[in-house]
PDB file of C-alpha atoms in Angstrom:
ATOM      1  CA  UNK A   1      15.091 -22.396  -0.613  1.00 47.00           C
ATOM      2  CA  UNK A   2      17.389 -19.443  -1.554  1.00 45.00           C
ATOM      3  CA  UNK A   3      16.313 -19.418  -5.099  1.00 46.00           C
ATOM      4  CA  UNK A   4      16.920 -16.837  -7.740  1.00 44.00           C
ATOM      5  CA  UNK A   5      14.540 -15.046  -9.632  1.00 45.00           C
ATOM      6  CA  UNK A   6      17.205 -14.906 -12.654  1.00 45.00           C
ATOM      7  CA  UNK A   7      17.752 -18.933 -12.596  1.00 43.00           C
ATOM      8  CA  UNK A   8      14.410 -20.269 -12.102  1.00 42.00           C
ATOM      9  CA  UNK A   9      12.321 -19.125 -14.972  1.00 43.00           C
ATOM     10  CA  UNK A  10      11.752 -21.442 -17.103  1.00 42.00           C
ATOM     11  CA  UNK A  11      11.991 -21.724 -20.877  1.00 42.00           C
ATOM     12  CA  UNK A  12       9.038 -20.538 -22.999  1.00 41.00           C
ATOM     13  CA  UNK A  13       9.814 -23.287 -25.902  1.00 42.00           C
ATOM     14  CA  UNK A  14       9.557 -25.672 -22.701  1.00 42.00           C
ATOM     15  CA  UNK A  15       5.391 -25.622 -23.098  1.00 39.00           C
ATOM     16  CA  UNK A  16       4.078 -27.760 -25.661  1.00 42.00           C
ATOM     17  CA  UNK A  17       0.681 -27.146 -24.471  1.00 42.00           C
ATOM     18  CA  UNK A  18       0.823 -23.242 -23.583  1.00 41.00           C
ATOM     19  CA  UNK A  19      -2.044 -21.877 -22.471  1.00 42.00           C
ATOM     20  CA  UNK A  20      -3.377 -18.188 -23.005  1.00 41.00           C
ATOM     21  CA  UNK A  21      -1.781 -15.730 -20.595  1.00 43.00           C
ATOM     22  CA  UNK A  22       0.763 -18.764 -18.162  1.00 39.00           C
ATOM     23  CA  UNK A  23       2.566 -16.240 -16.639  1.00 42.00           C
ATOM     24  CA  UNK A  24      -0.444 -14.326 -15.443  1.00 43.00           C
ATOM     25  CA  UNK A  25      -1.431 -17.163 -13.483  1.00 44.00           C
ATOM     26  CA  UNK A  26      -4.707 -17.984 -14.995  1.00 44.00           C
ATOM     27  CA  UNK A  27      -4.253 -21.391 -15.207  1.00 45.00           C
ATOM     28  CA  UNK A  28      -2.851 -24.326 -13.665  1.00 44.00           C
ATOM     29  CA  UNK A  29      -0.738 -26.151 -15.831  1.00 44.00           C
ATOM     30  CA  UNK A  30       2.770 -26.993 -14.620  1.00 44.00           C
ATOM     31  CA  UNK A  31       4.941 -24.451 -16.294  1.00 41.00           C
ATOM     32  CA  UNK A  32       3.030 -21.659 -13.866  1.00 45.00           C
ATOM     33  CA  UNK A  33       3.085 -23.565 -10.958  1.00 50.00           C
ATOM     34  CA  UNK A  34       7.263 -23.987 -11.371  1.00 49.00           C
ATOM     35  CA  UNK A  35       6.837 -19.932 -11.712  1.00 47.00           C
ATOM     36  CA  UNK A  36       4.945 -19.835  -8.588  1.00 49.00           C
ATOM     37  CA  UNK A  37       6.612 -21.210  -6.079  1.00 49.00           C
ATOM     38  CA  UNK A  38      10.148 -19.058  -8.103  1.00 47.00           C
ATOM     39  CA  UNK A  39       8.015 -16.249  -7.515  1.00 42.00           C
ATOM     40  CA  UNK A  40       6.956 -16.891  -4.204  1.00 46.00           C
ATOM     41  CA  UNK A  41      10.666 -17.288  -3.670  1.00 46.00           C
ATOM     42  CA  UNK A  42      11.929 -14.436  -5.393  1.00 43.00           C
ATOM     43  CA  UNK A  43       9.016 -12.367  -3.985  1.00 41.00           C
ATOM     44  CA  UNK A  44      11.443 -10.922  -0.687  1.00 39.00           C
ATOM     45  CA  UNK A  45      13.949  -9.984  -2.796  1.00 35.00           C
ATOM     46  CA  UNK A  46      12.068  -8.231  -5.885  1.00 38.00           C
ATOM     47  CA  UNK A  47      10.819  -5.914  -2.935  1.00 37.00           C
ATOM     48  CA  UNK A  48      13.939  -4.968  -2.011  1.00 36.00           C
ATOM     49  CA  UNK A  49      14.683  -2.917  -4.673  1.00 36.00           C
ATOM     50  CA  UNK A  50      11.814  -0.898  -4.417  1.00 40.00           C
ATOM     51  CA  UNK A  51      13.263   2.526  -2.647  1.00 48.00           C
ATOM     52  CA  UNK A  52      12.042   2.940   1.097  1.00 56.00           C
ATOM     53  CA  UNK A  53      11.601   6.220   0.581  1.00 62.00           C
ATOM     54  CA  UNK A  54      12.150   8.896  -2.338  1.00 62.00           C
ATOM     55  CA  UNK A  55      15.190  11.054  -2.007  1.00 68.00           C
ATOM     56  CA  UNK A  56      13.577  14.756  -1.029  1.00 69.00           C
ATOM     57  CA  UNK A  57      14.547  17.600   1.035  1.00 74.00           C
ATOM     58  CA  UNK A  58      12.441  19.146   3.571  1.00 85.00           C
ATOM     59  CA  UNK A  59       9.275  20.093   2.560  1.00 90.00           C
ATOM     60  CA  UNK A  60       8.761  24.088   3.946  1.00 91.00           C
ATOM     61  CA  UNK A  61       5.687  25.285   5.492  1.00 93.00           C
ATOM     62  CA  UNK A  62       4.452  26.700   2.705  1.00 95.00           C
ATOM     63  CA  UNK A  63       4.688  23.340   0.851  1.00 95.00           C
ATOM     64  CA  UNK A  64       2.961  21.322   3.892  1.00 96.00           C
ATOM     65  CA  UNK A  65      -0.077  23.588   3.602  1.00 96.00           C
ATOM     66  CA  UNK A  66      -0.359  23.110  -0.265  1.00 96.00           C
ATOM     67  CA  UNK A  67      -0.914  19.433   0.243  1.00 97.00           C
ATOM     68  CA  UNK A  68      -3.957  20.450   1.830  1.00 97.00           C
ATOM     69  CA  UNK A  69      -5.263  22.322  -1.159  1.00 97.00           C
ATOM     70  CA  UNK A  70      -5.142  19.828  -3.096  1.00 97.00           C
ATOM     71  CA  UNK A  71      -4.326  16.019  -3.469  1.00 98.00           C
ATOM     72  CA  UNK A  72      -2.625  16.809  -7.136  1.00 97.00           C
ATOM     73  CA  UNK A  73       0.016  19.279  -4.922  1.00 97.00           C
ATOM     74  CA  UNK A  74       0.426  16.115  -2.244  1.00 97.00           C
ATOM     75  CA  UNK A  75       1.065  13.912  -5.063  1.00 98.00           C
ATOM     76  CA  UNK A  76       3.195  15.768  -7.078  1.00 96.00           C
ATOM     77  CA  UNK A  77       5.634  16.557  -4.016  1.00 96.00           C
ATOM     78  CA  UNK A  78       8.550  13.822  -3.415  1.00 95.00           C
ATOM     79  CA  UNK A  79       8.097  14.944   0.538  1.00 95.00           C
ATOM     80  CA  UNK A  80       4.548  15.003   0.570  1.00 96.00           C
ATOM     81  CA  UNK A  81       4.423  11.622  -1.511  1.00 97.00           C
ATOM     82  CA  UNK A  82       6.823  10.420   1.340  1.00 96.00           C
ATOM     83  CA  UNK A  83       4.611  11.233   4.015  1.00 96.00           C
ATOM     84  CA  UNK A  84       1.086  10.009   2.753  1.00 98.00           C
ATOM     85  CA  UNK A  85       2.976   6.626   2.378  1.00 97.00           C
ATOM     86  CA  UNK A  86       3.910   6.383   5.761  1.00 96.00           C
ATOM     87  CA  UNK A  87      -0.161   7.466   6.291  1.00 98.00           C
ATOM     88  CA  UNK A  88      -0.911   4.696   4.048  1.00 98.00           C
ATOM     89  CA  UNK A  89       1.567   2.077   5.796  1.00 97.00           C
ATOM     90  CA  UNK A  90      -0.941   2.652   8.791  1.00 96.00           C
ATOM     91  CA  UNK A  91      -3.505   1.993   6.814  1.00 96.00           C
ATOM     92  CA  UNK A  92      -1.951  -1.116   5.661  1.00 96.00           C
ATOM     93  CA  UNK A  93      -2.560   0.353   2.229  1.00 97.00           C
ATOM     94  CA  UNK A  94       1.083   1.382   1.285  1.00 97.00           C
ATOM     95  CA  UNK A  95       0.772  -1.366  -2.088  1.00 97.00           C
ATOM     96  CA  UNK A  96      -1.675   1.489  -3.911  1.00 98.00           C
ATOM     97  CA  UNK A  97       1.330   4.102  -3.613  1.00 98.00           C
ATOM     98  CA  UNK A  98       3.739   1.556  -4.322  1.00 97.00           C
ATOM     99  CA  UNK A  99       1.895   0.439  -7.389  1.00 98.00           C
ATOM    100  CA  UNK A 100       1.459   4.028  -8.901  1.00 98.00           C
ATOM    101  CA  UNK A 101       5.290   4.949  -8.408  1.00 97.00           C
ATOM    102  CA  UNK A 102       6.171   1.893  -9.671  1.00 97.00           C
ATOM    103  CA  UNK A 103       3.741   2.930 -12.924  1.00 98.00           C
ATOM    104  CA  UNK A 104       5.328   5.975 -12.903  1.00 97.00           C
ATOM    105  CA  UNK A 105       8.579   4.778 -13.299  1.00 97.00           C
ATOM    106  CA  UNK A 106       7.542   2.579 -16.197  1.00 97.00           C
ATOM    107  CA  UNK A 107       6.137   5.244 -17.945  1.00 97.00           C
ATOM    108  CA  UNK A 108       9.699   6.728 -17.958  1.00 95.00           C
ATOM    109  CA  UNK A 109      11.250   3.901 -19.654  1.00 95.00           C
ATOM    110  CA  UNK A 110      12.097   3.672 -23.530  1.00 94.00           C
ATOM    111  CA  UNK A 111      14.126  -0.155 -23.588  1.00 96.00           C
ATOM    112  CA  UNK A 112      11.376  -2.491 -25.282  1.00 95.00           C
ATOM    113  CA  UNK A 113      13.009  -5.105 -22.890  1.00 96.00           C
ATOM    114  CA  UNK A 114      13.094  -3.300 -19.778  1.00 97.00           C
ATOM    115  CA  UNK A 115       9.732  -2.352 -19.977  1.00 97.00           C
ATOM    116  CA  UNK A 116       8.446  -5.858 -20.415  1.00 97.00           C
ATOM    117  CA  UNK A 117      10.483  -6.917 -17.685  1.00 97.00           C
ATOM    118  CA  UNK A 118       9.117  -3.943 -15.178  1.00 97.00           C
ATOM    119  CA  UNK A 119       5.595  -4.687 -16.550  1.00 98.00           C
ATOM    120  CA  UNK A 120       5.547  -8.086 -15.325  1.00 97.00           C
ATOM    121  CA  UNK A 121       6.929  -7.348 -12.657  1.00 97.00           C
ATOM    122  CA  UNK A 122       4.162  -4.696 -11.798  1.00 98.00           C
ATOM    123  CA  UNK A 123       1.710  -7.147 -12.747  1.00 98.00           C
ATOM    124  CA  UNK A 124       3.044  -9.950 -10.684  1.00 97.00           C
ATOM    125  CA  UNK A 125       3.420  -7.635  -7.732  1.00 97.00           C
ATOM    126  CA  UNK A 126       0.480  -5.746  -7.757  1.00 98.00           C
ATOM    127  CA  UNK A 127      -2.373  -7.081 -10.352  1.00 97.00           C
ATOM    128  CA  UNK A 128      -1.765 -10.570  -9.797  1.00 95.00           C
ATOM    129  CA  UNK A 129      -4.495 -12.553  -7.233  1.00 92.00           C
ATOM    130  CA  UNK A 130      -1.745 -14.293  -5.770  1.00 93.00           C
ATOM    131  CA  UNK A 131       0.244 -11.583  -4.660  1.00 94.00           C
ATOM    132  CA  UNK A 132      -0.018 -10.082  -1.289  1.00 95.00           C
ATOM    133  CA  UNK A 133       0.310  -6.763  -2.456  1.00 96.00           C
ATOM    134  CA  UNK A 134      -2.728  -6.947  -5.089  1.00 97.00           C
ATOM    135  CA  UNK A 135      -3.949  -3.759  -5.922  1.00 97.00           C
ATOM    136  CA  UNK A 136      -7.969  -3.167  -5.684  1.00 96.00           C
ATOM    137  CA  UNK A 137      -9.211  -2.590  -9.281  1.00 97.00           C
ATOM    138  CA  UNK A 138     -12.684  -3.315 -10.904  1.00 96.00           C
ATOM    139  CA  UNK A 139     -12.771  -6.499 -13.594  1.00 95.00           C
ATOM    140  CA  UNK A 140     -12.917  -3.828 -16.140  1.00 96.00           C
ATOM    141  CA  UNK A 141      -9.170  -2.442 -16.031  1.00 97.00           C
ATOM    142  CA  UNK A 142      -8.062  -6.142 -14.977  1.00 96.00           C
ATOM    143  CA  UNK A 143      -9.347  -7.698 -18.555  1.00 96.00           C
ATOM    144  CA  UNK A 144      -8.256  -4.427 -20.226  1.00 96.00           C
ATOM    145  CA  UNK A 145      -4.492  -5.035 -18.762  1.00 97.00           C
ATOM    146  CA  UNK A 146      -4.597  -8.489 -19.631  1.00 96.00           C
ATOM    147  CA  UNK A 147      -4.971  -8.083 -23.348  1.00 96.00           C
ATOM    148  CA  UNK A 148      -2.144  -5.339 -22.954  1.00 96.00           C
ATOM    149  CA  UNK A 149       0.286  -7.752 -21.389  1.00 97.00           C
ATOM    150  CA  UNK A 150       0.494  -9.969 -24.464  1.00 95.00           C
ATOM    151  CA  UNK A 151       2.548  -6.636 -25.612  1.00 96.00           C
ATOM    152  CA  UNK A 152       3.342  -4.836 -22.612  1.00 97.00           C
ATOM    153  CA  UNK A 153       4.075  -0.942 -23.487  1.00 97.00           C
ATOM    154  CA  UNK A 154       5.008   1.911 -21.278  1.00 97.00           C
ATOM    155  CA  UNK A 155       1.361   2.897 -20.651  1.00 97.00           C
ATOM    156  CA  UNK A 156       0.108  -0.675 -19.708  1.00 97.00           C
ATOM    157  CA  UNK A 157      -1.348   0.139 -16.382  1.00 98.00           C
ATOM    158  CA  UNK A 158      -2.801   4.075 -16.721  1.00 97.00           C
ATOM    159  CA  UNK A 159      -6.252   2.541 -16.691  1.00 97.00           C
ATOM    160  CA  UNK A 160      -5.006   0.940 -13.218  1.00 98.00           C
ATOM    161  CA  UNK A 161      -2.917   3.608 -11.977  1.00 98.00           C
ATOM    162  CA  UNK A 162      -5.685   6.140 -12.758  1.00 98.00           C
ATOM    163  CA  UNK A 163      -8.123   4.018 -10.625  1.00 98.00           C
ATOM    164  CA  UNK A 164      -5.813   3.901  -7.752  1.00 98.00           C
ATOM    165  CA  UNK A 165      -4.751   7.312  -8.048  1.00 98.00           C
ATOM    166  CA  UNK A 166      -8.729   8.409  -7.623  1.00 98.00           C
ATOM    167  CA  UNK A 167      -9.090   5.850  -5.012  1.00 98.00           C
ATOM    168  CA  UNK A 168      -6.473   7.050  -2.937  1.00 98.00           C
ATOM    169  CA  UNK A 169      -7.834  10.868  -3.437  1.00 98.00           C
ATOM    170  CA  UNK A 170     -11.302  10.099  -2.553  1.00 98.00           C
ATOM    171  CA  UNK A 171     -10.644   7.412   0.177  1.00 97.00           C
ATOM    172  CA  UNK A 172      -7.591   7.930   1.937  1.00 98.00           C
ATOM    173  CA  UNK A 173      -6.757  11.318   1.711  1.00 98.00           C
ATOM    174  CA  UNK A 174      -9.369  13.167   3.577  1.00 98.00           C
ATOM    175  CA  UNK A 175      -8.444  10.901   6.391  1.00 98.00           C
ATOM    176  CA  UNK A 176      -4.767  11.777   5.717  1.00 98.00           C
ATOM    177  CA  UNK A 177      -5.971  15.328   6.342  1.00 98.00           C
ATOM    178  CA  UNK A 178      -7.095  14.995   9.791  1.00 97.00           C
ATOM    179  CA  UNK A 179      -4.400  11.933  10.538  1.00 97.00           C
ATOM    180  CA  UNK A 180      -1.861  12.741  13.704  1.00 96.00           C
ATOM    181  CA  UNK A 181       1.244  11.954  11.079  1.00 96.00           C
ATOM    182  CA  UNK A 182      -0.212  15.253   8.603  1.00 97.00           C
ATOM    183  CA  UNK A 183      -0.903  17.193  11.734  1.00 95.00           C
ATOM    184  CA  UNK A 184       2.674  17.302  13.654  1.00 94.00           C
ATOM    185  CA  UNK A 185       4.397  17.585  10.333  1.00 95.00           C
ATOM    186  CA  UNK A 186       2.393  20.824   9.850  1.00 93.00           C
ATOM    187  CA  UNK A 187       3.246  21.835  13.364  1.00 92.00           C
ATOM    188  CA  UNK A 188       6.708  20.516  13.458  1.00 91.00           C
ATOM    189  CA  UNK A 189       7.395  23.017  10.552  1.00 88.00           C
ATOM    190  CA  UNK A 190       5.478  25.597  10.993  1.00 84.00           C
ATOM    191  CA  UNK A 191       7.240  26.214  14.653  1.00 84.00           C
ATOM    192  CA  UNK A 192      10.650  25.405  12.966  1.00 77.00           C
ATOM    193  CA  UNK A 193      10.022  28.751  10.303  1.00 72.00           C
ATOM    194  CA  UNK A 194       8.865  30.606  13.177  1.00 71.00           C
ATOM    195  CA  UNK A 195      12.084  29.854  15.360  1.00 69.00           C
ATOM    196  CA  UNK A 196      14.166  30.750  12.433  1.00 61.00           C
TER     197      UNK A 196
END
């Protein structure tokens, strides 16, 4: 079943009876189900290209202690991002940082068809019921991204990602806080500076 996302999708003229959103899949007419099971095969290899981890150097002390000031400081940090991902990968909750860097990315994109293709993708990965990786978000934002996805823009998901990013401050990062992976990091540089 080596199948490639690039080969399998079907033709939109191909749908004499298209439904509302087919590719959202809200329905169960044949055209989506062909773009399920591509999906489902694709799915390994669309999460492959999402970077392990960002490219950072090593956060100092100083830095370390900022992210417990404040979750903006954590967040805006490619180090401390980094490191509450590996929190949230314990937490088997890695999908909501994945989802707002993936956001984040889109926002920095200008090519009308890049950005649809990266929006669907987002959706697909992270909105989508079927997907592993869904994203929790209230019926609200879901119908509000919906309509947006008939004309996908850079700013699609900030509804979303703004939901996320304030469940992941109020939720996960006070436990972040007091986790063991927070805690030796702190130590781990603080005795580092105070060796050098």
């Amino acid at each position: 079943h080596e199948t490639s996302p690039t080969t399998v999708q079907p033709a939109s003229n191909h749908r004499p009876n298209a439904c509302c959103f087919c590719w959202c899949c809200c329905c169960s007419c044949s055209w989506n189900e062909d773009r399920e099971r591509a999906w489902r095969a694709s799915r390994e290899t669309k999460l492959e290209t999402i970077p392990n981890c960002e490219a950072c150097a090593k956060p100092s002390p100083e830095e370390v202690r900022g992210w417990a000031q404040s979750f903006d400081k954590l967040m805006k940090s490619p180090a401390g991002r980094n490191v509450f991902r590996e929190f949230l990968r314990t937490e088997y909750s890695e999908e909501n940082m994945l989802f707002w860097l993936a956001c984040e990315e889109l926002k920095n994109e200008c090519n009308k068809h890049t950005i649809d293709e990266k929006a669907r993708m987002i959706y697909e990965d992270y909105i989508s019921i079927l997907s592993p990786k869904e994203v929790s978000l209230d019926s609200r934002v879901r119908e509000v991204i919906n309509r947006k996805m008939q004309e996908p823009s850079s700013h699609t998901f900030d509804d979303a990602q703004l939901q996320i990013y304030t469940l992941m401050h109020r939720d996960s990062y006070p436990r972040f806080l007091n986790s063991a992976i927070y805690k030796s990091l702190l130590q781990s540089v603080s005795r580092s500076s105070s060796e050098s």
